[in-house]
Short mmCIF file of C-alpha atoms in Angstrom, two decimals:
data_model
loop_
_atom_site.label_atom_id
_atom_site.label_comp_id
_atom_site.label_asym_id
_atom_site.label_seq_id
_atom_site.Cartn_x
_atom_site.Cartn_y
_atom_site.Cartn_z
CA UNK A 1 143.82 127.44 159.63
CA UNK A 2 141.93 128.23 163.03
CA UNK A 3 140.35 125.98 166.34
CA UNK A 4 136.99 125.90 165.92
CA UNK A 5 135.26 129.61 166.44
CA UNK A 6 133.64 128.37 169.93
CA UNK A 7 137.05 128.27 171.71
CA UNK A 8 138.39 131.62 169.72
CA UNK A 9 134.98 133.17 171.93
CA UNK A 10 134.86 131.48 174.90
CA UNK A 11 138.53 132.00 176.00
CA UNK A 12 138.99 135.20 174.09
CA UNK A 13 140.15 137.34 177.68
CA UNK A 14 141.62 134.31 179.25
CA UNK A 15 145.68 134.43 179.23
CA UNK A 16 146.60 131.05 180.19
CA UNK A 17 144.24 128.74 178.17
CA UNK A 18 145.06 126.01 180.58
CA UNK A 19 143.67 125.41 184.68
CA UNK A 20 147.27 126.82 185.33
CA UNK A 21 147.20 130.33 187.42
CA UNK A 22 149.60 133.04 186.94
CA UNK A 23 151.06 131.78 190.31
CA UNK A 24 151.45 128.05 189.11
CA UNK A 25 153.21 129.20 185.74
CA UNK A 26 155.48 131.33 187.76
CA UNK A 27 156.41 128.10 190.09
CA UNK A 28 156.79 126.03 187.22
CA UNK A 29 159.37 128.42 185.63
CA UNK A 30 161.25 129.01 189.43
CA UNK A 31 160.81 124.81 190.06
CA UNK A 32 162.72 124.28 186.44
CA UNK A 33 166.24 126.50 187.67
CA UNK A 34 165.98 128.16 183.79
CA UNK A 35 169.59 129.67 182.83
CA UNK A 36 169.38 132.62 181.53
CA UNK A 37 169.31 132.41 177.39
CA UNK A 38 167.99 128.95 177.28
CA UNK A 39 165.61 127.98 174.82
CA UNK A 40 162.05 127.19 174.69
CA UNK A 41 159.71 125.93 172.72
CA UNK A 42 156.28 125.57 173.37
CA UNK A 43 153.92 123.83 170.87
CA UNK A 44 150.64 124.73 171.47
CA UNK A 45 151.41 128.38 172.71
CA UNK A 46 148.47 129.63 172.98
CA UNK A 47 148.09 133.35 174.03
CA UNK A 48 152.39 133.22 174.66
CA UNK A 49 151.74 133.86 178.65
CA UNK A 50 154.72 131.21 179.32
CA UNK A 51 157.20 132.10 177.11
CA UNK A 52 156.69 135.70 177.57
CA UNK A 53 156.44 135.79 181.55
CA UNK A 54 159.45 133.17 180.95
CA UNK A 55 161.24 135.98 178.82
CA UNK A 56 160.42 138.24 180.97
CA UNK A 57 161.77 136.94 184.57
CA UNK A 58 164.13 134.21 183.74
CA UNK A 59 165.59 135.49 180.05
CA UNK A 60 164.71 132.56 178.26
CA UNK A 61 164.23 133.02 174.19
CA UNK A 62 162.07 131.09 172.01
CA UNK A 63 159.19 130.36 169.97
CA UNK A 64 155.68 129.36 170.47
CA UNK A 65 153.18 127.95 167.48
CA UNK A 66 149.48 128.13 167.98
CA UNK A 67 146.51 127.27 165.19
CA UNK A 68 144.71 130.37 166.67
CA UNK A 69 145.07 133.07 164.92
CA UNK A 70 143.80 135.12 167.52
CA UNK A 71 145.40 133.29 170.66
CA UNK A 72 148.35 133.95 168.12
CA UNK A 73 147.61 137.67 167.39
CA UNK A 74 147.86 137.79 171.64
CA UNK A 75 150.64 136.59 172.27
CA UNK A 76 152.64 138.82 169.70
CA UNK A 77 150.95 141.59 172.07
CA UNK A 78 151.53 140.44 175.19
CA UNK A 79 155.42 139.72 174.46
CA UNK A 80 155.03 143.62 173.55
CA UNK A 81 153.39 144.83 176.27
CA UNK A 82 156.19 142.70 178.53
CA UNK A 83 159.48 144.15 176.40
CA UNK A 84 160.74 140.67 175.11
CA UNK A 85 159.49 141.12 171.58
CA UNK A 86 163.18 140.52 170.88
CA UNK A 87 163.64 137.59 172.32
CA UNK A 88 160.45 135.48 171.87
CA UNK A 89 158.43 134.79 168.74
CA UNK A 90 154.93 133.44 167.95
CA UNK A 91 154.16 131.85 164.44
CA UNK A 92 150.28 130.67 163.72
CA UNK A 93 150.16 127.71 162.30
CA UNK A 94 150.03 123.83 163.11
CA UNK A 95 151.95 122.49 165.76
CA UNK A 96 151.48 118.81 164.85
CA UNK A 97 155.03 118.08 163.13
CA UNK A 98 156.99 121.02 163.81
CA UNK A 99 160.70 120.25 164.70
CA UNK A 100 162.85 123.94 165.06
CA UNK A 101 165.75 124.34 163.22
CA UNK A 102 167.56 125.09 166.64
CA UNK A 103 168.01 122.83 169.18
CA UNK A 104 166.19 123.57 172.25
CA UNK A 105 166.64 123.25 176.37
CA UNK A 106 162.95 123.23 177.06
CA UNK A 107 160.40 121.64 174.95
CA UNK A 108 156.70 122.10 175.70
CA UNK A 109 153.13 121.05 174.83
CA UNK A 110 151.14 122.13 177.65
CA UNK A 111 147.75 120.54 177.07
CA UNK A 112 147.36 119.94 173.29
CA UNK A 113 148.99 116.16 173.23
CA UNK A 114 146.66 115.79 170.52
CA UNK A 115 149.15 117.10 167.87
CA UNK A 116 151.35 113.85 168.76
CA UNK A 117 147.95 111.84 168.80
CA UNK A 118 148.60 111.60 172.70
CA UNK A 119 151.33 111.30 175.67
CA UNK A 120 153.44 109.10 174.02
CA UNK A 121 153.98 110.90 170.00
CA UNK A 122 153.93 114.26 171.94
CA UNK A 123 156.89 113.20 173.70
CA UNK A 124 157.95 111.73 170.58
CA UNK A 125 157.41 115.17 169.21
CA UNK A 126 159.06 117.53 171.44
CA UNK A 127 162.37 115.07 171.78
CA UNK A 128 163.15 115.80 168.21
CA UNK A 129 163.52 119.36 169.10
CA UNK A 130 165.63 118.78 172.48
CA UNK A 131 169.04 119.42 172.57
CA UNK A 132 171.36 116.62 175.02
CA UNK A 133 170.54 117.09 178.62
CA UNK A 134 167.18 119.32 178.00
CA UNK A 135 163.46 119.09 179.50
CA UNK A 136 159.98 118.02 177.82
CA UNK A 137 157.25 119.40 179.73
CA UNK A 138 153.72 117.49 179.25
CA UNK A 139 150.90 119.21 180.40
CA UNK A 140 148.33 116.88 180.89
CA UNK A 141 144.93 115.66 182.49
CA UNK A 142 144.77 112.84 185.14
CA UNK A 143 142.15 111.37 187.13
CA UNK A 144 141.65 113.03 190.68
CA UNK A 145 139.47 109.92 191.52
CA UNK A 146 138.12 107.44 188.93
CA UNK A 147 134.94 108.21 187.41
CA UNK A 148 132.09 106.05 188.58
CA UNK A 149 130.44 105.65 185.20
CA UNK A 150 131.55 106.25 181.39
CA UNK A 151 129.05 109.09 181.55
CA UNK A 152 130.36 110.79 184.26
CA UNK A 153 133.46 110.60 182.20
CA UNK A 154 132.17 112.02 179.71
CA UNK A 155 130.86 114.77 180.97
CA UNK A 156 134.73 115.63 182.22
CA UNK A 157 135.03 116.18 177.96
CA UNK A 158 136.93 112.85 177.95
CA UNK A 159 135.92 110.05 175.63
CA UNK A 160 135.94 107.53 177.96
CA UNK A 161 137.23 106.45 181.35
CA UNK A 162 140.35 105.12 179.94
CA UNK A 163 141.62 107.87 178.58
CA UNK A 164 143.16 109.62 181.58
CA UNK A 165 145.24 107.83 184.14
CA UNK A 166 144.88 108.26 187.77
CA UNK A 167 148.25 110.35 188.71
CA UNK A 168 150.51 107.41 189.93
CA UNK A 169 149.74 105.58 186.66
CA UNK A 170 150.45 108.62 184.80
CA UNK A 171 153.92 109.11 186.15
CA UNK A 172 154.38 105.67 186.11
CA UNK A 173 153.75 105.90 182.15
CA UNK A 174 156.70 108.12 181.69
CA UNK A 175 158.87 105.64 182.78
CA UNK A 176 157.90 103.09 180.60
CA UNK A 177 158.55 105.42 177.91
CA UNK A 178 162.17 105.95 179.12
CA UNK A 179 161.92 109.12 180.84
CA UNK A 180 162.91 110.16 184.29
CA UNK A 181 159.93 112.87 185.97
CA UNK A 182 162.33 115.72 187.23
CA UNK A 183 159.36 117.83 188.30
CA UNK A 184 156.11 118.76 188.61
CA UNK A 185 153.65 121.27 189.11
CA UNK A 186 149.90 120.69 189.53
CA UNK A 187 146.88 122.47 189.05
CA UNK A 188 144.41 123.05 191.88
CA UNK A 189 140.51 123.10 191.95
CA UNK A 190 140.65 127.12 192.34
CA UNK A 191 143.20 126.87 189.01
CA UNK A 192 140.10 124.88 187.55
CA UNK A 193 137.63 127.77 188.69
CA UNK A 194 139.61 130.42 186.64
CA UNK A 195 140.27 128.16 183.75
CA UNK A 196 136.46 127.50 183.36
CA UNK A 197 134.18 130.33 185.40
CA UNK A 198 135.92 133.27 183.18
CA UNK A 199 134.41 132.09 180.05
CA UNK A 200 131.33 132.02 181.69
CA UNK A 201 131.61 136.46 181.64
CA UNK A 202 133.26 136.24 178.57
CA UNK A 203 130.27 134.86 177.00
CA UNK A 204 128.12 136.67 178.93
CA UNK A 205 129.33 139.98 177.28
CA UNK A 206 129.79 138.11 173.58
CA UNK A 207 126.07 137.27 173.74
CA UNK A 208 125.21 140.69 174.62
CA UNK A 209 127.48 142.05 171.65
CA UNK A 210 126.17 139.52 169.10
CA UNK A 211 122.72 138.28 169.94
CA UNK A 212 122.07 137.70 165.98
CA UNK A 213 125.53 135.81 165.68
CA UNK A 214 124.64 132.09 163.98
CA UNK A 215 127.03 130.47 167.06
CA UNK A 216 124.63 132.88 169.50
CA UNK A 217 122.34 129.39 170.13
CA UNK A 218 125.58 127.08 171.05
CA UNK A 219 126.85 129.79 173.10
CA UNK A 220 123.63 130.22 175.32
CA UNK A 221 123.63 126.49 175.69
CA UNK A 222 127.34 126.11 176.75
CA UNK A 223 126.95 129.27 179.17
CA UNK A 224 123.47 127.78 180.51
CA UNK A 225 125.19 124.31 181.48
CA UNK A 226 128.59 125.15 181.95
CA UNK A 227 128.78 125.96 185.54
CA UNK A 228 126.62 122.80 187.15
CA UNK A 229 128.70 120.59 185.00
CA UNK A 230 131.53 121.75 186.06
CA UNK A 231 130.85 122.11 189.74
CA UNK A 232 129.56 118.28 189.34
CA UNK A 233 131.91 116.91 187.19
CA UNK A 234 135.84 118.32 186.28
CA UNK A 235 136.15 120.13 189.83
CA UNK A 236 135.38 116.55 191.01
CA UNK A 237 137.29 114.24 188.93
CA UNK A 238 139.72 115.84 186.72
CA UNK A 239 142.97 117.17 187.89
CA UNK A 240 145.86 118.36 185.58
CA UNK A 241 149.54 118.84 185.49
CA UNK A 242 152.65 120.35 183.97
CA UNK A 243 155.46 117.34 183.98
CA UNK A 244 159.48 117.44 183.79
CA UNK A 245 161.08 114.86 181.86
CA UNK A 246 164.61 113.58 180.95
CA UNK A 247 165.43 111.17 178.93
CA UNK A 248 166.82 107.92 181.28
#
């Protein structure tokens, strides 16, 4: 069980597979008034920067579950490297279904709704997990400005135009599902620049390490086109957010 090899390379060094900064994740955690001891769980967890950073400045405890092996294999690291080994733990395998056996204060998918087949069965999801008065947090992508064309969607990796909401209609959304938004925190075009320009080094250097390597072709054709498409297209017109949610 793995994400397809492409991702595994392109965001190898990245921390925070997500267009959240360090400084973002940080005001999320400060913006959600964590008690010390409350638990998270983030589905999704990538490389474990939230939950550890989490662990580490608030005391939360928890578990994160990734189908990266090696965003998995970094996270165990990082929560060493950080000194809350003890107190958070990363399993790698499929986060689609998972329901923890104790009840949790903060339940997360930050930008893999696709294990709940979107918005709505994420949320779906992560309530099972939530213990009476806790938080969901969606991360998710909206529209900045509505794409002119169903290419130029496209070319912002959605499907189409409809499947991102422009921000008001996404918040609006939660509503209608029977959720009060508590909070949020957004990401900003420089957020987007880190997210995207580092795996434009990182495949720089993979290239140069495995020229002979039978992804080498997709690689140099991703890092080739990568940074006009997004300078033209998902700096433009995609934004993305972390959301709060209660249950109404």
């Amino acid at each position: 069980m793995d994400i397809p090899r492409i991702f595994n390379i392109s965001e190898s060094a990245h921390r925070i597979h997500n267009p959240f900064t360090a400084e973002k994740l940080a005001t999320l955690g400060a913006a959600l008034r964590l008690d010390r001891g409350t638990r998270v769980l983030d589905l999704g967890s990538g490389s474990g920067e939230m939950l550890c950073t989490w662990a580490r400045d608030h005391g939360v405890i928890g578990t994160g579950i990734d189908m990266s092996r090696l965003f998995t294999e970094q996270a165990k690291l990082r929560a060493e490297e950080l000194g809350v080994a003890d107190r958070v733990k990363f399993i790698h395998g499929d986060a689609a279904g998972y329901v923890c056996d104790e009840k949790a204060g903060v339940a997360a998918c930050l930008g893999a709704t696709w294990i709940g087949g979107g918005v709505a069965g994420t949320i779906e999801l992560l309530a099972r997990s939530l213990r009476s008065g806790g938080i969901i947090l969606i991360g998710e992508p909206y529209w900045r400005q509505l794409p002119p064309t169903e290419e130029v969607a496209r070319e912002c990796h959605a499907g189409s135009i409809s499947d991102f909401l422009l921000l008001p209609e996404l918040l609006a959304s939660f509503g209608r599902l029977g959720y009060d938004v508590v909070e949020m925190v957004l990401a900003d075009q420089d957020g987007w620049d880190r997210y995207e320009a580092a795996k434009w080094l990182t495949m720089r250097r993979w290239l140069q390490a495995h020229p002979d390597d039978e992804l080498a072709k997709e690689v140099r054709a991703k890092l080739t086109s990568e940074p006009e498409r997004h300078a033209a297209y998902t700096r433009e017109y995609l934004g993305w957010g972390v959301f709060a949610l209660m249950t109404r």
